[in-house]
Amino acid sequence: MNKKYLLLLLLAFLVMNLQAQDQEKAILATFHSISSNDMLIDASVLSSAKFGGRLSGSPGYLAVAGWVADQLRQAKVKPGLSDSTYFQYFPNAYTEVHTPGSITLLAGKSNKRKEYHFPDDFYPGSNSASGSVSGEVVYVGFGISAPELGYDDYTNIDVKGKILLMETGIPYSANDSMQLKWEKYSYHRYKFQHARELGALGLLYVSKIANPNTSYLKGFVYAHVGEPVAEDLFAETGKKYAETHASITKSVKPNSFPLHKKVKITASTSYFPESRSCNVIAMVEGSDPKLKEEAIIVGAHLDAVGHPGCLFPGALDNGSGSVDILAAAKALAASSVKPDRTIIFVFFGGEECGLYGSKKMVETPVWPKEKVVCMINLDMVGNGTGLQLANGKSYPEILKHFEDANAKYIHRDFGASTARVSYSRPRTDGAIFEKAGYKTLHLFTSGTVKIVYYHAPLDNTDGLTPEIMEDASKLLYLGLLGLANDKAILPNSGRISAP
Ligand SMILES: [Zn+2]
């Protein structure tokens, strides 16, 4: 080798090195632009009264979808729909709850009238009919009639004209193939419809969380009560509520009986059956002529539970995840280092109503499924000290980019889990993608430091740790960039299959 050639080689090496250094500098500049301060401001906007608790289908939700689209447009994150818009619409009936309503114990054996209080004792039903019902209360366990499973909570119990006290969920808890046979009975909508068909007037649902994932049924008034109210209604029956509930789940045998008390439930609502809602979808286009045809999908649900009786701000669930992916999208669009593959950001609507938005997106994909590398979902990622990529261990080629980013720049406790087959009904947008055959991962926090107020009026920004949101977003930015530029990755291969 002559001297001239050696010198040229050295020069080329130096230039490459300088380019790599410049690139790292540019990446770090963007990385440091992600700020917990800005993210907390965005979370406050999402959680504010002007969006009314972001109930999917309501004017408040459609307004917040517009706000997110404006943010994306300003940050030059492109529309994700083929018609150059950000909005993917779907039907979404909703119910506006005007007041907390009331629950009154009219008479027990000792004939004491008693008012229960919002929000300590109960929340109004998110899809309750308007009006009032009163009647004898009957405890009906899980409210399930499953003859093929030898289980019926309504055997020898007349519920016509009665108010039911009912559990959510199913009495069977093992994660095995038997669970599949119980799945259809686990839906609130099944339970409501069935109770109604048997002639029940109304319902006290033992699960004090606001929940729009139910049905509006004409004349059917219901509310969510906490366990103390259930225990109160069990008084003088010789049984304890907590023990009765536990014994049904332990034995998987019904135990229904009248509580010998009369209750009145009132609600003030308006039902909007013809409404629609939307996903907000945006993308940072890939820069490699070939790899840009492959995409990574990152999602978080934007909707929350509205204002049943008062504002339920939905800051952690899921203002946090929405803000995390918004900040990552802005960073990727602003970065001078472009991803080779395309990255799609989706803010789902209708999650709380029954995963409507994710179902819409897998039924009407904006990107060919076989060209999708993976889907990463964020739900409640704003409270903690560590980060966790669920299912990551099953996809080491994906995990490594996030692990590396954390080890090099973020230094949080970082964990990953193995994908497991779930036999119960899907409970997250990620589960819908998983079921549809996408390689799916979930970013979570670990080391929760603040009290979680799930579907409650206190789910406000005080319950967030903005520092972990900043780091979740930084992790997404670096991890997504690494993954998008990894030539060795194959789209959507080697997925853990759903049952
Ligand atoms: Zn959620």
XYZ file of N, CA, C and O in Angstrom, residues 262-415:
616
model
N -85.206 -2.068 50.407
C -85.726 -1.355 49.246
C -84.813 -0.167 48.952
O -84.406 0.547 49.873
N -84.494 -0.004 47.672
C -83.572 1.062 47.288
C -84.158 1.864 46.132
O -84.893 1.329 45.302
N -83.807 3.156 46.113
C -84.205 3.999 44.975
C -82.929 4.544 44.320
O -82.028 5.015 45.014
N -82.865 4.448 43.007
C -81.719 5.017 42.260
C -82.277 6.068 41.302
O -83.255 5.799 40.595
N -81.645 7.248 41.275
C -82.034 8.242 40.264
C -80.818 8.627 39.435
O -79.670 8.566 39.909
N -81.090 9.012 38.205
C -80.020 9.439 37.303
C -80.565 10.497 36.363
O -81.755 10.492 36.035
N -79.680 11.408 35.957
C -80.067 12.435 34.989
C -79.080 12.381 33.830
O -77.917 12.761 33.971
N -79.522 11.870 32.701
C -78.619 11.650 31.564
C -79.308 11.978 30.238
O -80.529 12.068 30.174
N -78.497 12.142 29.184
C -79.021 12.212 27.811
C -78.192 11.258 26.961
O -76.964 11.215 27.088
N -78.871 10.533 26.102
C -78.206 9.513 25.286
C -78.080 10.010 23.847
O -79.044 10.546 23.284
N -76.889 9.834 23.262
C -76.639 10.247 21.883
C -76.210 9.033 21.051
O -75.022 8.763 20.887
N -77.215 8.305 20.533
C -76.903 7.034 19.850
C -76.212 7.206 18.504
O -75.544 6.277 18.039
N -76.368 8.384 17.872
C -75.855 8.536 16.503
C -74.477 9.188 16.443
O -74.016 9.582 15.376
N -73.819 9.350 17.576
C -72.560 10.087 17.562
C -71.440 9.278 16.921
O -71.549 8.070 16.719
N -70.357 9.975 16.606
C -69.184 9.273 16.094
C -67.949 9.800 16.818
O -67.970 10.872 17.430
N -66.884 9.029 16.730
C -65.632 9.436 17.355
C -64.497 9.154 16.371
O -64.746 8.801 15.212
N -63.259 9.302 16.818
C -62.154 9.098 15.874
C -60.855 8.733 16.575
O -60.662 9.030 17.749
N -59.984 8.081 15.807
C -58.570 7.983 16.162
C -57.876 9.181 15.531
O -58.281 9.647 14.463
N -56.811 9.668 16.176
C -55.963 10.679 15.546
C -54.693 9.955 15.124
O -53.999 9.365 15.963
N -54.424 9.954 13.819
C -53.287 9.176 13.311
C -52.324 10.084 12.548
O -52.730 10.874 11.695
N -51.050 9.968 12.890
C -50.027 10.811 12.259
C -48.802 9.968 11.973
O -48.658 8.867 12.503
N -47.908 10.478 11.108
C -46.704 9.695 10.858
C -45.479 10.533 10.564
O -45.548 11.642 10.051
N -44.342 9.951 10.942
C -43.052 10.496 10.538
C -42.567 9.550 9.452
O -42.284 8.376 9.711
N -42.551 10.070 8.240
C -42.233 9.222 7.088
C -40.784 8.763 7.112
O -39.885 9.527 7.468
N -40.562 7.516 6.708
C -39.211 6.993 6.630
C -38.411 7.690 5.543
O -38.981 8.222 4.581
N -37.076 7.691 5.676
C -36.251 8.410 4.706
C -35.525 7.463 3.748
O -34.979 7.892 2.745
N -35.521 6.160 4.062
C -34.862 5.210 3.171
C -35.854 4.801 2.078
O -36.987 4.424 2.389
N -35.414 4.869 0.788
C -36.361 4.608 -0.299
C -37.071 3.251 -0.180
O -38.227 3.122 -0.587
N -36.382 2.247 0.365
C -37.034 0.931 0.478
C -37.678 0.710 1.847
O -38.827 0.306 1.966
N -36.870 1.002 2.908
C -37.356 0.718 4.269
C -38.550 1.580 4.679
O -39.301 1.225 5.587
N -38.724 2.720 4.007
C -39.845 3.600 4.365
C -41.196 2.928 4.178
O -42.204 3.360 4.721
N -41.208 1.839 3.396
C -42.464 1.105 3.198
C -42.839 0.253 4.413
O -43.935 -0.279 4.500
N -41.885 0.104 5.323
C -42.174 -0.632 6.560
C -42.446 0.370 7.680
O -41.868 1.447 7.706
N -43.326 -0.024 8.609
C -43.714 0.938 9.652
C -43.714 0.328 11.044
O -43.878 -0.878 11.216
N -43.507 1.205 12.001
C -43.662 0.859 13.417
C -44.866 1.674 13.901
O -44.957 2.864 13.604
N -45.793 1.022 14.610
C -46.973 1.734 15.120
C -46.815 1.954 16.628
O -46.480 1.024 17.366
N -47.015 3.191 17.051
C -46.981 3.512 18.485
C -48.329 4.101 18.855
O -48.808 5.018 18.181
N -48.975 3.550 19.888
C -50.325 4.006 20.200
C -50.563 4.288 21.672
O -49.871 3.760 22.558
N -51.551 5.144 21.923
C -52.007 5.434 23.296
C -53.445 5.915 23.179
O -53.761 6.648 22.240
N -54.315 5.501 24.104
C -55.687 6.008 23.970
C -55.806 7.405 24.550
O -55.257 7.719 25.604
N -56.501 8.234 23.785
C -56.654 9.651 24.123
C -57.924 9.876 24.942
O -58.021 10.843 25.691
N -58.872 8.964 24.816
C -60.157 9.179 25.487
C -60.070 8.799 26.966
O -59.167 8.071 27.385
N -61.025 9.304 27.727
C -61.123 8.962 29.158
C -62.605 8.744 29.474
O -63.364 8.375 28.574
N -63.020 8.972 30.707
C -64.380 8.561 31.087
C -65.366 9.722 31.248
O -66.490 9.530 31.705
N -64.957 10.931 30.864
C -65.898 12.052 30.834
C -66.157 12.717 32.169
O -65.244 12.840 32.999
N -67.394 13.157 32.381
C -67.722 13.815 33.662
C -69.009 13.268 34.256
O -70.024 13.957 34.367
N -68.994 12.010 34.666
C -70.181 11.438 35.309
C -70.336 11.990 36.733
O -69.810 11.432 37.684
N -71.033 13.103 36.849
C -71.257 13.714 38.165
C -70.286 14.830 38.464
O -70.612 15.765 39.170
N -69.065 14.724 37.968
C -68.060 15.784 38.059
C -66.955 15.419 37.069
O -67.015 14.346 36.450
N -65.962 16.276 36.939
C -64.897 15.990 35.978
C -64.018 14.830 36.458
O -63.540 14.834 37.586
N -63.844 13.848 35.603
C -62.873 12.777 35.833
C -61.729 13.085 34.855
O -61.848 12.796 33.661
N -60.619 13.678 35.314
C -59.661 14.277 34.385
C -58.879 13.280 33.510
O -58.399 13.651 32.439
N -58.747 12.037 33.958
C -58.022 11.062 33.136
C -56.586 11.472 32.859
O -56.093 11.322 31.736
N -55.896 11.987 33.884
C -54.520 12.459 33.676
C -53.564 11.280 33.486
O -52.805 11.232 32.520
N -53.620 10.320 34.404
C -52.747 9.159 34.256
C -53.323 8.220 33.185
O -52.587 7.680 32.361
N -54.641 8.040 33.219
C -55.334 7.145 32.274
C -56.180 7.951 31.310
O -57.325 8.243 31.588
N -55.703 8.313 30.156
C -54.381 8.039 29.657
C -53.798 9.311 29.044
O -53.216 9.285 27.954
N -54.034 10.450 29.791
C -53.354 11.672 29.386
C -51.862 11.415 29.320
O -51.168 11.888 28.401
N -51.365 10.625 30.274
C -49.915 10.373 30.355
C -49.373 9.700 29.095
O -48.443 10.206 28.455
N -49.963 8.584 28.693
C -49.487 7.875 27.502
C -49.614 8.734 26.252
O -48.740 8.724 25.378
N -50.709 9.507 26.179
C -50.929 10.374 25.016
C -49.826 11.422 24.914
O -49.287 11.673 23.826
N -49.500 12.030 26.059
C -48.462 13.060 26.072
C -47.085 12.435 25.784
O -46.265 13.022 25.083
N -46.864 11.227 26.296
C -45.584 10.535 26.043
C -45.359 10.347 24.542
O -44.272 10.608 24.024
N -46.393 9.870 23.841
C -46.171 9.606 22.411
C -46.201 10.900 21.593
O -45.526 11.000 20.576
N -46.949 11.890 22.089
C -46.953 13.191 21.396
C -45.555 13.808 21.427
O -45.056 14.294 20.400
N -44.922 13.756 22.599
C -43.569 14.336 22.722
C -42.562 13.564 21.857
O -41.673 14.160 21.243
N -42.708 12.237 21.794
C -41.794 11.436 20.965
C -42.012 11.739 19.482
O -41.052 11.824 18.701
N -43.282 11.929 19.094
C -43.592 12.240 17.687
C -42.990 13.584 17.297
O -42.368 13.723 16.234
N -43.159 14.575 18.193
C -42.597 15.908 17.922
C -41.083 15.827 17.782
O -40.486 16.447 16.896
N -40.448 15.059 18.672
C -38.982 14.943 18.652
C -38.512 14.284 17.354
O -37.576 14.765 16.707
N -39.173 13.213 16.959
C -38.756 12.509 15.741
C -38.929 13.386 14.505
O -38.112 13.339 13.584
N -40.009 14.185 14.504
C -40.239 15.059 13.348
C -39.219 16.195 13.304
O -38.816 16.639 12.232
N -38.785 16.646 14.490
C -37.854 17.783 14.555
C -36.410 17.357 14.337
O -35.560 18.167 13.941
N -36.124 16.082 14.590
C -34.743 15.599 14.553
C -34.151 15.675 13.146
O -34.821 15.339 12.169
N -32.892 16.118 13.042
C -32.252 16.134 11.722
C -31.817 14.730 11.313
O -31.491 14.482 10.161
N -31.798 13.811 12.276
C -31.505 12.414 11.949
C -32.839 11.716 11.707
O -33.661 11.581 12.608
N -33.047 11.320 10.473
C -34.362 10.800 10.082
C -34.422 9.279 10.233
O -33.447 8.586 9.955
N -35.575 8.757 10.621
C -35.725 7.297 10.674
C -35.801 6.719 9.256
O -36.411 7.324 8.379
N -35.186 5.549 9.043
C -35.282 4.894 7.731
C -36.683 4.360 7.485
O -37.237 4.488 6.402
N -37.245 3.737 8.533
C -38.618 3.234 8.411
C -39.608 4.319 8.827
O -39.238 5.293 9.495
N -40.861 4.122 8.463
C -41.924 5.064 8.827
C -42.421 4.758 10.246
O -42.487 3.600 10.640
N -42.699 5.795 10.998
C -43.236 5.599 12.351
C -44.628 6.231 12.419
O -44.805 7.405 12.092
N -45.608 5.415 12.789
C -47.005 5.865 12.831
C -47.415 6.062 14.291
O -47.206 5.183 15.123
N -47.982 7.229 14.573
C -48.467 7.522 15.927
C -49.984 7.541 15.909
O -50.574 8.233 15.087
N -50.597 6.772 16.813
C -52.060 6.776 16.852
C -52.563 7.055 18.256
O -52.125 6.446 19.232
N -53.460 8.043 18.320
C -54.144 8.405 19.563
C -55.544 7.818 19.436
O -56.368 8.344 18.687
N -55.778 6.698 20.135
C -57.037 5.975 19.954
C -58.199 6.673 20.640
O -58.074 7.170 21.755
N -59.348 6.659 19.966
C -60.611 7.029 20.605
C -61.322 5.745 21.012
O -60.932 4.645 20.605
N -62.384 5.889 21.821
C -63.274 4.757 22.114
C -62.679 3.622 22.921
O -63.324 2.582 23.067
N -61.483 3.809 23.482
C -60.886 2.709 24.263
C -61.759 2.368 25.454
O -62.083 1.211 25.707
N -62.179 3.403 26.171
C -62.938 3.184 27.404
C -64.350 2.672 27.110
O -65.013 2.137 27.987
N -64.826 2.853 25.881
C -66.176 2.395 25.516
C -66.154 0.946 25.052
O -67.200 0.352 24.801
N -64.988 0.358 24.876
C -64.908 -1.022 24.409
C -63.891 -1.195 23.282
O -64.115 -1.981 22.370
N -62.782 -0.459 23.345
C -61.661 -0.619 22.403
C -62.099 -0.365 20.951
O -61.614 -1.017 20.020
N -63.007 0.591 20.756
C -63.543 0.864 19.420
C -62.441 1.319 18.445
O -62.419 0.916 17.289
N -61.556 2.197 18.925
C -60.570 2.805 18.027
C -59.553 1.802 17.510
O -59.223 1.788 16.317
N -59.061 0.942 18.402
C -58.074 -0.047 17.959
C -58.738 -1.089 17.059
O -58.139 -1.551 16.078
N -60.008 -1.433 17.363
C -60.727 -2.377 16.492
C -60.881 -1.774 15.096
O -60.675 -2.449 14.091
N -61.215 -0.480 15.047
C -61.354 0.209 13.759
C -60.026 0.158 12.990
O -59.997 -0.115 11.794
N -58.934 0.390 13.714
C -57.644 0.472 13.024
C -57.153 -0.889 12.520
O -56.497 -0.951 11.484
N -57.472 -1.978 13.221
C -57.067 -3.286 12.684
C -58.024 -3.749 11.571
O -57.623 -4.478 10.674
N -59.277 -3.268 11.625
C -60.227 -3.623 10.551
C -59.970 -2.803 9.289
O -60.165 -3.283 8.175
N -59.576 -1.543 9.483
C -59.294 -0.648 8.356
C -57.872 -0.115 8.510
O -57.668 1.021 8.919
N -56.864 -0.948 8.202
C -55.481 -0.535 8.484
C -55.055 0.651 7.615
O -55.472 0.733 6.460
N -54.261 1.522 8.195
C -53.704 2.618 7.398
C -52.377 2.189 6.770
O -51.796 2.911 5.973
N -51.897 1.003 7.160
C -50.626 0.493 6.648
C -50.778 -1.015 6.462
O -51.434 -1.656 7.293
N -50.207 -1.599 5.375
C -50.362 -3.047 5.204
C -49.753 -3.807 6.387
O -48.621 -3.541 6.787
N -50.534 -4.730 6.948
C -50.114 -5.433 8.161
C -48.763 -6.140 8.005
O -47.945 -6.144 8.931
N -48.539 -6.723 6.815
C -47.294 -7.479 6.611
C -46.072 -6.563 6.546
O -44.943 -7.019 6.560
N -46.313 -5.254 6.488
C -45.200 -4.293 6.452
C -45.040 -3.575 7.793
O -44.357 -2.561 7.893
N -45.722 -4.067 8.809
C -45.612 -3.450 10.132
C -44.613 -4.247 10.977
O -44.728 -5.463 11.113
N -43.610 -3.569 11.487
C -42.584 -4.225 12.308
C -43.194 -4.664 13.642
O -43.041 -5.802 14.065
N -43.873 -3.741 14.312
C -44.497 -4.060 15.594
C -45.409 -2.919 16.012
O -45.404 -1.854 15.390
N -46.196 -3.186 17.037
C -47.047 -2.154 17.630
C -46.622 -2.002 19.092
O -46.445 -3.008 19.796
N -46.427 -0.756 19.516
C -46.077 -0.503 20.921
C -47.180 0.346 21.536
O -47.484 1.429 21.032
N -47.812 -0.157 22.595
C -48.931 0.555 23.218
C -48.523 1.158 24.564
O -47.729 0.562 25.297
N -49.045 2.346 24.844
C -48.777 3.000 26.129
C -50.102 3.329 26.809
O -50.913 4.077 26.252
N -50.351 2.742 27.956
C -51.558 3.050 28.709
C -51.166 3.247 30.174
O -50.666 2.322 30.808
N -51.377 4.436 30.679
C -50.999 4.811 32.042
C -49.479 4.718 32.229
O -48.981 3.861 32.950
N -48.754 5.605 31.564
C -47.296 5.620 31.659
C -46.873 6.990 32.176
O -46.390 7.845 31.417
N -47.089 7.211 33.482
C -46.794 8.532 34.015
C -46.673 8.567 35.516
O -46.857 9.600 36.139
N -46.359 7.429 36.119
C -46.267 7.381 37.574
C -45.285 6.278 37.940
O -45.605 5.104 37.808
N -44.073 6.655 38.354
C -43.119 5.620 38.734
C -41.680 6.078 38.651
O -41.384 7.256 38.413
N -40.794 5.122 38.855
C -39.360 5.420 38.815
C -38.614 4.553 37.805
O -37.457 4.792 37.523
N -39.289 3.523 37.290
C -38.632 2.626 36.341
C -39.469 2.434 35.097
O -40.609 2.896 35.019
N -38.886 1.764 34.107
C -39.588 1.518 32.849
C -39.561 0.035 32.527
O -38.631 -0.685 32.896
N -40.612 -0.401 31.837
C -40.797 -1.829 31.613
C -41.365 -2.015 30.216
O -42.346 -1.377 29.861
N -40.716 -2.867 29.413
C -41.252 -3.163 28.087
C -41.852 -4.572 28.120
O -41.135 -5.567 27.967
N -43.167 -4.613 28.338
C -43.836 -5.924 28.432
C -43.827 -6.602 27.069
O -44.015 -5.939 26.047
N -43.597 -7.906 27.063
C -43.446 -8.760 25.875
C -42.064 -8.615 25.229
O -41.753 -9.330 24.270
N -41.237 -7.695 25.741
C -39.931 -7.410 25.131
C -39.033 -8.638 25.030
O -38.327 -8.820 24.029
N -39.072 -9.487 26.064
C -38.176 -10.653 26.064
C -38.498 -11.623 24.930
O -37.645 -12.396 24.509
N -39.735 -11.592 24.454
C -40.103 -12.470 23.345
C -39.616 -11.919 22.000
O -39.609 -12.632 21.010
N -39.253 -10.642 22.000
C -38.793 -10.007 20.769
C -37.457 -9.302 21.022
O -37.380 -8.069 21.019
N -36.386 -10.086 21.245
C -35.107 -9.481 21.636
C -34.553 -8.499 20.609
O -33.871 -7.539 20.978
N -34.884 -8.709 19.329
C -34.380 -7.814 18.277
C -34.991 -6.421 18.424
O -34.403 -5.433 17.994
N -36.166 -6.347 19.023
C -36.815 -5.051 19.277
C -36.347 -4.507 20.624
O -35.944 -3.352 20.748
N -36.375 -5.381 21.624
C -36.006 -4.994 22.993
C -34.635 -4.333 23.064
O -34.455 -3.343 23.771
N -33.682 -4.886 22.288
C -32.293 -4.413 22.442
C -32.146 -2.907 22.197
O -31.352 -2.246 22.854
N -32.950 -2.353 21.292
C -32.837 -0.911 21.002
C -33.271 -0.071 22.208
O -32.719 1.005 22.446
N -34.247 -0.552 22.940
C -34.737 0.181 24.104
C -33.806 -0.042 25.305
O -33.537 0.890 26.056
N -33.335 -1.278 25.415
C -32.380 -1.595 26.484
C -31.101 -0.766 26.326
O -30.610 -0.171 27.286
N -30.589 -0.716 25.090
C -29.368 0.048 24.814
C -29.560 1.529 25.123
O -28.713 2.162 25.745
N -30.704 2.073 24.669
C -30.974 3.498 24.885
C -31.013 3.804 26.373
O -30.454 4.803 26.836
N -31.668 2.917 27.127
C -31.756 3.147 28.571
C -30.381 3.068 29.229
O -30.022 3.916 30.039
N -29.611 2.040 28.848
C -28.294 1.837 29.473
C -27.354 2.997 29.148
O -26.572 3.427 29.984
N -27.468 3.532 27.935
C -26.509 4.552 27.506
C -26.893 5.954 27.975
O -26.050 6.738 28.378
N -28.197 6.278 27.929
C -28.578 7.681 28.141
C -29.616 7.937 29.236
O -29.769 9.066 29.673
N -30.389 6.909 29.632
C -31.524 7.215 30.509
C -31.318 6.704 31.943
O -31.680 7.374 32.897
N -30.734 5.526 32.076
C -30.316 5.000 33.384
C -31.458 4.819 34.373
O -31.329 5.127 35.547
N -32.587 4.356 33.907
C -33.677 3.990 34.809
C -33.607 2.486 35.065
O -33.035 1.750 34.273
N -34.264 2.032 36.136
C -34.495 0.593 36.283
C -35.258 0.172 35.041
O -36.286 0.786 34.720
N -34.774 -0.840 34.362
C -35.435 -1.214 33.114
C -35.690 -2.712 33.108
O -34.784 -3.507 33.363
N -36.913 -3.095 32.838
C -37.263 -4.517 32.809
C -38.017 -4.880 31.546
O -38.455 -4.005 30.798
